[in-house]
PDB file of C-alpha atoms in Angstrom:
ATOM      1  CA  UNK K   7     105.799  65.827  48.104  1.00 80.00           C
ATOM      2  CA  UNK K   8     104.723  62.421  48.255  1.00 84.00           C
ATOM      3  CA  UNK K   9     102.646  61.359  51.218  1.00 89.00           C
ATOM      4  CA  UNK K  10     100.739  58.864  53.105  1.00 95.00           C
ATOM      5  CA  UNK K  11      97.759  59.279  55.662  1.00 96.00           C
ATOM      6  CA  UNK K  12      96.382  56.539  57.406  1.00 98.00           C
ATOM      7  CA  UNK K  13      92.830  56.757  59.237  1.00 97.00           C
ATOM      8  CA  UNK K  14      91.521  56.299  61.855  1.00 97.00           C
ATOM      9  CA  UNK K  15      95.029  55.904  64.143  1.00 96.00           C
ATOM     10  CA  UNK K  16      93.080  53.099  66.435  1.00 97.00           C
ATOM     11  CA  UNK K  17      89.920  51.442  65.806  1.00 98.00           C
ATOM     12  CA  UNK K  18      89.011  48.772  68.153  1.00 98.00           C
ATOM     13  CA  UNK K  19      86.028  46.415  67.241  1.00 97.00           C
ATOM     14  CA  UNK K  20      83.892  43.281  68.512  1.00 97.00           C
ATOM     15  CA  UNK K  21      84.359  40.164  67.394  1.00 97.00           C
ATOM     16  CA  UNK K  22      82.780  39.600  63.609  1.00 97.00           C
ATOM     17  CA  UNK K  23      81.975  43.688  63.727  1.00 97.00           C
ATOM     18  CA  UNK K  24      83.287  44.718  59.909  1.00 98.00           C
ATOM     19  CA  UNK K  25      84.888  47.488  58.988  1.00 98.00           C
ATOM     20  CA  UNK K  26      87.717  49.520  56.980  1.00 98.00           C
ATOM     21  CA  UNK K  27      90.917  51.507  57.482  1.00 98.00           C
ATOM     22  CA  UNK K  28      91.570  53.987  54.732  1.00 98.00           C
ATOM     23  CA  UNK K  29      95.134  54.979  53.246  1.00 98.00           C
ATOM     24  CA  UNK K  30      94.971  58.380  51.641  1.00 97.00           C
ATOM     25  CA  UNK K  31      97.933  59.272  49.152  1.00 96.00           C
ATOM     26  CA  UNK K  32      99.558  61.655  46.926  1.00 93.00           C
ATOM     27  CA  UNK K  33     102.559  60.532  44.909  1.00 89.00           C
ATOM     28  CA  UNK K  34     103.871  61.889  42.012  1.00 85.00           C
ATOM     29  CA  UNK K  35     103.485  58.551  40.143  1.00 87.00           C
ATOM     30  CA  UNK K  36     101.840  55.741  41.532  1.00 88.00           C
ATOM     31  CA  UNK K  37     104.585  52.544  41.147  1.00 85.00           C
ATOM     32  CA  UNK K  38     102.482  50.285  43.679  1.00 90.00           C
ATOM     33  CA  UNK K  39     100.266  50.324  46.919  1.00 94.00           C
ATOM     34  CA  UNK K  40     101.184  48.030  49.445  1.00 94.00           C
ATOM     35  CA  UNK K  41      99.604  47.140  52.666  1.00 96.00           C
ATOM     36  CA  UNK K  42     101.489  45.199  55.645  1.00 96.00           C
ATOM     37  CA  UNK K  43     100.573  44.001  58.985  1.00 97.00           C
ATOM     38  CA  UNK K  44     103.018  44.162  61.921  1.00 97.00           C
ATOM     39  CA  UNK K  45     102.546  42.607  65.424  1.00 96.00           C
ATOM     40  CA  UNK K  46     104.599  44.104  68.225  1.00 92.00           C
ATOM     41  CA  UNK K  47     108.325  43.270  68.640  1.00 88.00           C
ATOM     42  CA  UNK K  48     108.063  42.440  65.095  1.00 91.00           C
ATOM     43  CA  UNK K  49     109.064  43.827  61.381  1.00 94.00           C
ATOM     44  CA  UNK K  50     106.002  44.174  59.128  1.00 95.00           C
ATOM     45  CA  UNK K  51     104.508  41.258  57.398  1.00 94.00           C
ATOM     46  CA  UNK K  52     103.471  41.959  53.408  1.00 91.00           C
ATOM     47  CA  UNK K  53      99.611  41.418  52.700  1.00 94.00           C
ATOM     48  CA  UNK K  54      98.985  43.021  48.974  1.00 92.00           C
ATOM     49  CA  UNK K  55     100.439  45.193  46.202  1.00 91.00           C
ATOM     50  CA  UNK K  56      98.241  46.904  44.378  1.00 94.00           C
ATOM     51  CA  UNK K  57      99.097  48.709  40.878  1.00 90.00           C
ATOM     52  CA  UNK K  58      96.250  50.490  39.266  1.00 91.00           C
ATOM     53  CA  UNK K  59      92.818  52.188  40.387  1.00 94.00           C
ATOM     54  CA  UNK K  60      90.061  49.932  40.631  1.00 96.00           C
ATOM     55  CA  UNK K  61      92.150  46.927  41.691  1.00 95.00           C
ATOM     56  CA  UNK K  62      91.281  44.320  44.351  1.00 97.00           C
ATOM     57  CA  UNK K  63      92.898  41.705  46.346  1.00 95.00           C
ATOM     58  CA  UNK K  64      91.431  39.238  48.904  1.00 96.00           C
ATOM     59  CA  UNK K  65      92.945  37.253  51.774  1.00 93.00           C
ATOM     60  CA  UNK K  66      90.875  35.438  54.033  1.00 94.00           C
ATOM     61  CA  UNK K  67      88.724  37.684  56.046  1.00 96.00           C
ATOM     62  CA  UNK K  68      91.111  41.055  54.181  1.00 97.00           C
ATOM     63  CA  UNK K  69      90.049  42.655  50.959  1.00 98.00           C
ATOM     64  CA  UNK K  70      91.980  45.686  49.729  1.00 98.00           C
ATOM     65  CA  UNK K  71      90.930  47.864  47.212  1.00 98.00           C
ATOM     66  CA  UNK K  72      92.241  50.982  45.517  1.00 97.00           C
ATOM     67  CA  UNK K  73      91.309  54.813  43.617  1.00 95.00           C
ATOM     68  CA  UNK K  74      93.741  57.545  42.428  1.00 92.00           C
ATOM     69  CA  UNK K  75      93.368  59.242  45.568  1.00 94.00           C
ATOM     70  CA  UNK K  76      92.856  56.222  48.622  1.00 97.00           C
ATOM     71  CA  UNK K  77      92.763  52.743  49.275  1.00 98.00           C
ATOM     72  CA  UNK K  78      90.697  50.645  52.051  1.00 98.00           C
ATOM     73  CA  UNK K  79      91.211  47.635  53.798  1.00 98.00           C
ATOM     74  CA  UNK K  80      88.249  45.961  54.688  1.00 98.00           C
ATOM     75  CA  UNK K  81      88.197  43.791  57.314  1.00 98.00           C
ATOM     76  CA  UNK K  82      84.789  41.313  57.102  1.00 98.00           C
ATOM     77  CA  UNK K  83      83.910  39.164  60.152  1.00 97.00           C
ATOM     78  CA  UNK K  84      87.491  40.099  62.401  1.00 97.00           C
ATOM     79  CA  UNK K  85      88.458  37.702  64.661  1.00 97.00           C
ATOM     80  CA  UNK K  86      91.134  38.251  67.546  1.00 97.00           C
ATOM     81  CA  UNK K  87      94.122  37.267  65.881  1.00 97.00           C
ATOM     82  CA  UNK K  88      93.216  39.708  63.570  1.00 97.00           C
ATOM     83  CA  UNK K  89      94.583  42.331  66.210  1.00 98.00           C
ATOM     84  CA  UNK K  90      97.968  44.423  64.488  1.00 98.00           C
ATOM     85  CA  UNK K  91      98.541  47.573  63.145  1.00 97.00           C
ATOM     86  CA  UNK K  92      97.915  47.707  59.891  1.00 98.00           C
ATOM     87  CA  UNK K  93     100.666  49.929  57.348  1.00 97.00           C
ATOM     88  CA  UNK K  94     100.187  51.398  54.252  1.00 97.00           C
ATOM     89  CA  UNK K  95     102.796  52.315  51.983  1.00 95.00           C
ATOM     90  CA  UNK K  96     103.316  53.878  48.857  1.00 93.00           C
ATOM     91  CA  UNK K  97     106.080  53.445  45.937  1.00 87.00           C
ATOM     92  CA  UNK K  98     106.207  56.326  43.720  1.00 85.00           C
ATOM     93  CA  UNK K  99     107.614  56.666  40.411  1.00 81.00           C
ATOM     94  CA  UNK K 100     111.025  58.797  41.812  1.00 73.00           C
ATOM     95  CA  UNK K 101     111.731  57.450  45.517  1.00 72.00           C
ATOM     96  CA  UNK K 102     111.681  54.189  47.510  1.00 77.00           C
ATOM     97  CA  UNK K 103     108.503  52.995  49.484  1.00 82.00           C
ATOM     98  CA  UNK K 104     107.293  55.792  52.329  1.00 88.00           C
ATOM     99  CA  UNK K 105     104.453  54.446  54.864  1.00 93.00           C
ATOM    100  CA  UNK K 106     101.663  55.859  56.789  1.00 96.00           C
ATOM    101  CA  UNK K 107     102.256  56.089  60.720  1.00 96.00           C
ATOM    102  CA  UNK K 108      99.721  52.691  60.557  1.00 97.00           C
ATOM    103  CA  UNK K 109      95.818  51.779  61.926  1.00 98.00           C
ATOM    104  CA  UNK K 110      96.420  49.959  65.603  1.00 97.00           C
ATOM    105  CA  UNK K 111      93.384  47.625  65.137  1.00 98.00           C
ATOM    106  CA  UNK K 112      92.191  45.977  68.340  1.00 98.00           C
ATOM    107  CA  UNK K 113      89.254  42.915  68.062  1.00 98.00           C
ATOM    108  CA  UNK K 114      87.924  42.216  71.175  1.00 97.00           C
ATOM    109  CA  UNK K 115      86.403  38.803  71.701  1.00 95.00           C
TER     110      UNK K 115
ATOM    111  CA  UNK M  13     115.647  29.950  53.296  1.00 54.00           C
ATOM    112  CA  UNK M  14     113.697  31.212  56.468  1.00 73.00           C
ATOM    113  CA  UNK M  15     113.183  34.620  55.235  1.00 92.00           C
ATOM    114  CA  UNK M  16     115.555  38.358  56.262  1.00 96.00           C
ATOM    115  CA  UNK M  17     117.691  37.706  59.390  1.00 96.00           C
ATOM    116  CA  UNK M  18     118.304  40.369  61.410  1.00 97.00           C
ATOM    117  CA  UNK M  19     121.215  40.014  64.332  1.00 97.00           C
ATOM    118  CA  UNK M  20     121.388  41.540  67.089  1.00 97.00           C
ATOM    119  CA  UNK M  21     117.499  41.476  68.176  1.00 96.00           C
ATOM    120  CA  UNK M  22     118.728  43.836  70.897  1.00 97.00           C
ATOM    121  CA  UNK M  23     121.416  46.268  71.589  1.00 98.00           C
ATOM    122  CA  UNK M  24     121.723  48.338  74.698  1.00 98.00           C
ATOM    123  CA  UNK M  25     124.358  50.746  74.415  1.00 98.00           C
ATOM    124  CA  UNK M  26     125.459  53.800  75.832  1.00 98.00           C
ATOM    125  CA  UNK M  27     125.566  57.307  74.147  1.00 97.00           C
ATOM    126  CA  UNK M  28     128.924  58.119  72.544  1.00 97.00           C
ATOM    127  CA  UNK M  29     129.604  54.604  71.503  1.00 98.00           C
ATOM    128  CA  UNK M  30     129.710  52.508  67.924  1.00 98.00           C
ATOM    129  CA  UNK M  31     126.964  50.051  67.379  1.00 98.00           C
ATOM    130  CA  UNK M  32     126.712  47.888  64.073  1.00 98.00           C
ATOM    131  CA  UNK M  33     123.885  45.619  62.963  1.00 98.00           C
ATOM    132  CA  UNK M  34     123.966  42.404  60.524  1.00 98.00           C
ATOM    133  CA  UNK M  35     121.552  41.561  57.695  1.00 98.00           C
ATOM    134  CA  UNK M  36     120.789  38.632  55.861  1.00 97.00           C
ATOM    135  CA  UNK M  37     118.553  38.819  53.255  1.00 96.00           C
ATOM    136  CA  UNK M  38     116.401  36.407  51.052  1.00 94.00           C
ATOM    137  CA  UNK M  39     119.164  35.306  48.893  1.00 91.00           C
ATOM    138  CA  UNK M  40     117.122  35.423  45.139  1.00 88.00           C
ATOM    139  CA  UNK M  41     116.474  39.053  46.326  1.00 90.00           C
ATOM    140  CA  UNK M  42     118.693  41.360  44.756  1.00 89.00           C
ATOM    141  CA  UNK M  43     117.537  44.995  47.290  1.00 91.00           C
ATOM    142  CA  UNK M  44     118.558  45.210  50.452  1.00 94.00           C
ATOM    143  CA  UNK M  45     116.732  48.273  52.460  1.00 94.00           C
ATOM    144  CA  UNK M  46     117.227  49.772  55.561  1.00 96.00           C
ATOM    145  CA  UNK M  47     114.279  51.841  57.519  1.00 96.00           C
ATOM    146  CA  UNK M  48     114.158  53.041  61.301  1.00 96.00           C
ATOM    147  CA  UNK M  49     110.856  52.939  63.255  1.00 96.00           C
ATOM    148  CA  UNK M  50     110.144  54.702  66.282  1.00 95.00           C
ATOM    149  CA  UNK M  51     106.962  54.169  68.513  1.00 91.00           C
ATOM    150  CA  UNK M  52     103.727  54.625  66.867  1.00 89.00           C
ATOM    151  CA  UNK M  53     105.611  55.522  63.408  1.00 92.00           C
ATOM    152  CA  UNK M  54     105.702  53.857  60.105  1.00 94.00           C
ATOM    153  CA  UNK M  55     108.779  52.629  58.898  1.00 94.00           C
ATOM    154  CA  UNK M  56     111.284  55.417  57.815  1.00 93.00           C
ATOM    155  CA  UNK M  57     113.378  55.025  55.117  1.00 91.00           C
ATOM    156  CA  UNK M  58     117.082  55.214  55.408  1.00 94.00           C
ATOM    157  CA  UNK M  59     118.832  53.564  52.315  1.00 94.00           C
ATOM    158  CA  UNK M  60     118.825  50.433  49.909  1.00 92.00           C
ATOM    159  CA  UNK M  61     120.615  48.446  47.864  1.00 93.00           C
ATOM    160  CA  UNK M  62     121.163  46.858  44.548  1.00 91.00           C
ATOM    161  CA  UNK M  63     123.218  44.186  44.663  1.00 89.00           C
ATOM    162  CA  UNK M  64     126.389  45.421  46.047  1.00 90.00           C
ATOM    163  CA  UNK M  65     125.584  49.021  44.817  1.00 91.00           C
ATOM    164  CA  UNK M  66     124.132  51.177  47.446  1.00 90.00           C
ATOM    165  CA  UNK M  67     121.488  53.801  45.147  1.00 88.00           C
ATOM    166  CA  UNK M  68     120.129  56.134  47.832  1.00 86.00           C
ATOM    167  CA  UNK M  69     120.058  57.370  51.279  1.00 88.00           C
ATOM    168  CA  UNK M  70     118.086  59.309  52.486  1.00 88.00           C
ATOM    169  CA  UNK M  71     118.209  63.127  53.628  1.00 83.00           C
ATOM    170  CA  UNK M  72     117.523  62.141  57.141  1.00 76.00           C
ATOM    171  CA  UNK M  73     120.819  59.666  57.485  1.00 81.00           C
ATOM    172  CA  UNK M  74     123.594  61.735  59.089  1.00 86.00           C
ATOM    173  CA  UNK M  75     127.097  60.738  58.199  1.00 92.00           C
ATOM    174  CA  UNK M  76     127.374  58.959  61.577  1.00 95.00           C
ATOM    175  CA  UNK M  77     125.594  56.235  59.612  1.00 96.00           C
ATOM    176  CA  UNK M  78     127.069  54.404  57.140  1.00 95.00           C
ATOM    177  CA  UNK M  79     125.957  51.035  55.649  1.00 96.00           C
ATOM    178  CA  UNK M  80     127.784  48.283  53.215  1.00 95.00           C
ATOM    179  CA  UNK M  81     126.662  45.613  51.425  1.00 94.00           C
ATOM    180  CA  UNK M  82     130.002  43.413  50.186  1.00 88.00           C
ATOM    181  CA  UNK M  83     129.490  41.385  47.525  1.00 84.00           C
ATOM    182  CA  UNK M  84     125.772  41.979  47.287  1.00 82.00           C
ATOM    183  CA  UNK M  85     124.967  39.409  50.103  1.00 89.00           C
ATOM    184  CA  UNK M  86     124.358  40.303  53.623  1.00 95.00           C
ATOM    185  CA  UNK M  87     124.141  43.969  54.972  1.00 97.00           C
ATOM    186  CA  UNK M  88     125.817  46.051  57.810  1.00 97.00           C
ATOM    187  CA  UNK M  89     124.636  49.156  59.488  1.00 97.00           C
ATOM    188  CA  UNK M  90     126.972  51.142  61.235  1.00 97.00           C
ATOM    189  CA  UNK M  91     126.182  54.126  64.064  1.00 97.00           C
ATOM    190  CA  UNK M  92     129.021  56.147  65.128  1.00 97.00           C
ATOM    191  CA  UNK M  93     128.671  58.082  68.619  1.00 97.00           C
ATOM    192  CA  UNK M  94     125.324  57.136  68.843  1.00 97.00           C
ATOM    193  CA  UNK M  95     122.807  59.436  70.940  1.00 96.00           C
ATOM    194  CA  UNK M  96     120.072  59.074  72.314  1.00 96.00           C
ATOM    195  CA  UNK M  97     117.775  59.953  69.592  1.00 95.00           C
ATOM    196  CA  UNK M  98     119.175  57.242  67.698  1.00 96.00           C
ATOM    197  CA  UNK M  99     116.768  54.844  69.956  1.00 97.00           C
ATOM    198  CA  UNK M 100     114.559  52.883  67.250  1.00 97.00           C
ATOM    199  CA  UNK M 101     113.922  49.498  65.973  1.00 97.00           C
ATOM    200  CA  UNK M 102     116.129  49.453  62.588  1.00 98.00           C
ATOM    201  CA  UNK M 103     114.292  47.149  60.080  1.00 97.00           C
ATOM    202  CA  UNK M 104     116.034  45.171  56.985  1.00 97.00           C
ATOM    203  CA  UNK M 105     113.536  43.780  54.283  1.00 95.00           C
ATOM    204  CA  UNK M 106     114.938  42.372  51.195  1.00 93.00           C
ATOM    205  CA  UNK M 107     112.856  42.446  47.678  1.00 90.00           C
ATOM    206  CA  UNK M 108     113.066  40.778  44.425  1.00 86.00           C
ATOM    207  CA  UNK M 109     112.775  44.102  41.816  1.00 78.00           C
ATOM    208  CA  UNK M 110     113.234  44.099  37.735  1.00 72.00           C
ATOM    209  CA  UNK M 111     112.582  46.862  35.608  1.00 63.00           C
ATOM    210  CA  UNK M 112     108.393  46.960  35.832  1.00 61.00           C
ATOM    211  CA  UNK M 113     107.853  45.027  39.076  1.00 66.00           C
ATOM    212  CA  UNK M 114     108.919  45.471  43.117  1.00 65.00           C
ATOM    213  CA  UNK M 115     107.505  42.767  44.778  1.00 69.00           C
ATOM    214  CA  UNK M 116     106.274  43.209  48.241  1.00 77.00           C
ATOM    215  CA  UNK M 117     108.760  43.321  50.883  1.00 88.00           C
ATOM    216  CA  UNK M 118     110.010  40.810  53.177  1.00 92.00           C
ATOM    217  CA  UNK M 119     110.807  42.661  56.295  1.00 95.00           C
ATOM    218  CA  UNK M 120     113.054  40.814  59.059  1.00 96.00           C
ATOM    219  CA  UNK M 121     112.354  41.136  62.754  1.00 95.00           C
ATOM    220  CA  UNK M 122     114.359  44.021  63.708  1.00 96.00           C
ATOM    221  CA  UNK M 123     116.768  45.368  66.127  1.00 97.00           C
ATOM    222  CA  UNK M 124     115.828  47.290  68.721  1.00 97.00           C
ATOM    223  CA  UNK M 125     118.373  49.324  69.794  1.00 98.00           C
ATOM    224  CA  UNK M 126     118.087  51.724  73.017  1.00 97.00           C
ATOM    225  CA  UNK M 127     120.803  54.400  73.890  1.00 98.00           C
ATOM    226  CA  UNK M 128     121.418  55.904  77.412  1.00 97.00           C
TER     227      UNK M 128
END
């Protein structure tokens, strides 16, 4: 059965404090990893797709990265407005996209 | 194009009724999907679209929902004697897809809907 597991469920950090959330996954066929951020009241917001193990892709102070098994979002130098929850979803080869319950990320100033 | 319009944002209704939600989508995309969140959730999947064709629903989606999408353009939800565990926000999001690639999604805002 195809499944996502997001960790840790919160994390709350200081300002410019680095760290990662981690998205573990099995699928039976990896079609694409993607990672969204959604702000309260709102739908989620697409950051990156990723397609194959050993793939990265940067935004500002985001980098995501990808294995067979996990991928991490780092988060380098977070600022407040960095504050969301951050999903993780997974398309496999057979079914539509299914996404982790999300990392609530709080940066306090 | 400013991106998947969802209508209403909110819906209050109460249990035993009919509630139906609208959704436009990014009009180059050619899926339409339909999820359900609930508080502290991911998205859940309920159905999508290709064009005007409807491909799957899921297992979870009762037959007191039923959604169309005429003439491939904008999308309706429809929840028949709704109860109160049909509280959610129901999310559209629209993608572009072709044989090797599904771009990302673009997700609209939602509509929250809260039975009593």
């Amino acid at each position: 059965e195809d499944q996502v597991t997001q960790s840790p469920e919160a994390l709350r950090l200081q300002e410019g404090e680095s760290s990662s959330l981690n998205c573990s996954y099995t699928v039976s066929g990896l079609r694409g990893l993607f990672w969204y951020r959604q702000d309260p009241g709102k739908g989620p917001e697409f950051l990156f797709t990723l397609y194959s193990a050993g793939e990265e892709k940067e935004k500002e102070r985001l980098k995501a990265t990808l294995t067979k098994k996990e991928s991490f979002l780092h988060i380098t130098a977070p600022k407040p407005e960095d504050s969301a929850t951050y999903l993780c979803a997974v398309r496999p080869i057979n079914n539509d996209m299914r996404f982790g319950a999300g990392t609530r990320l709080t940066v306090k100033p | 194009d400013t991106g998947v319009s969802q209508d209403p944002r909110h819906k209050i209704t109460k249990r035993g009724q009919n509630v139906t939600f609208r959704c436009d989508p990014i009009s180059e995309h050619n899926r339409l999907y339909w999820y359900r969140q609930t508080l502290g959730q991911g998205p859940e999947f309920l159905t999508y679209f290709q064009n005007e064709a409807q491909l799957e629903k899921s297992r979870l989606l009762s037959d007191r929902f039923s959604a169309e999408r005429p003439k491939g353009s904008f999308s309706t939800l429809e929840i028949q004697r709704t109860e109160q565990g049909d509280s959610a926000m129901y999310l559209c999001a629209s993608s572009l897809a072709t044989d090797r690639y599904n771009y990302g999604y673009t997700f609209g805002s939602g509509t929250r809907l809260t039975v009593v």
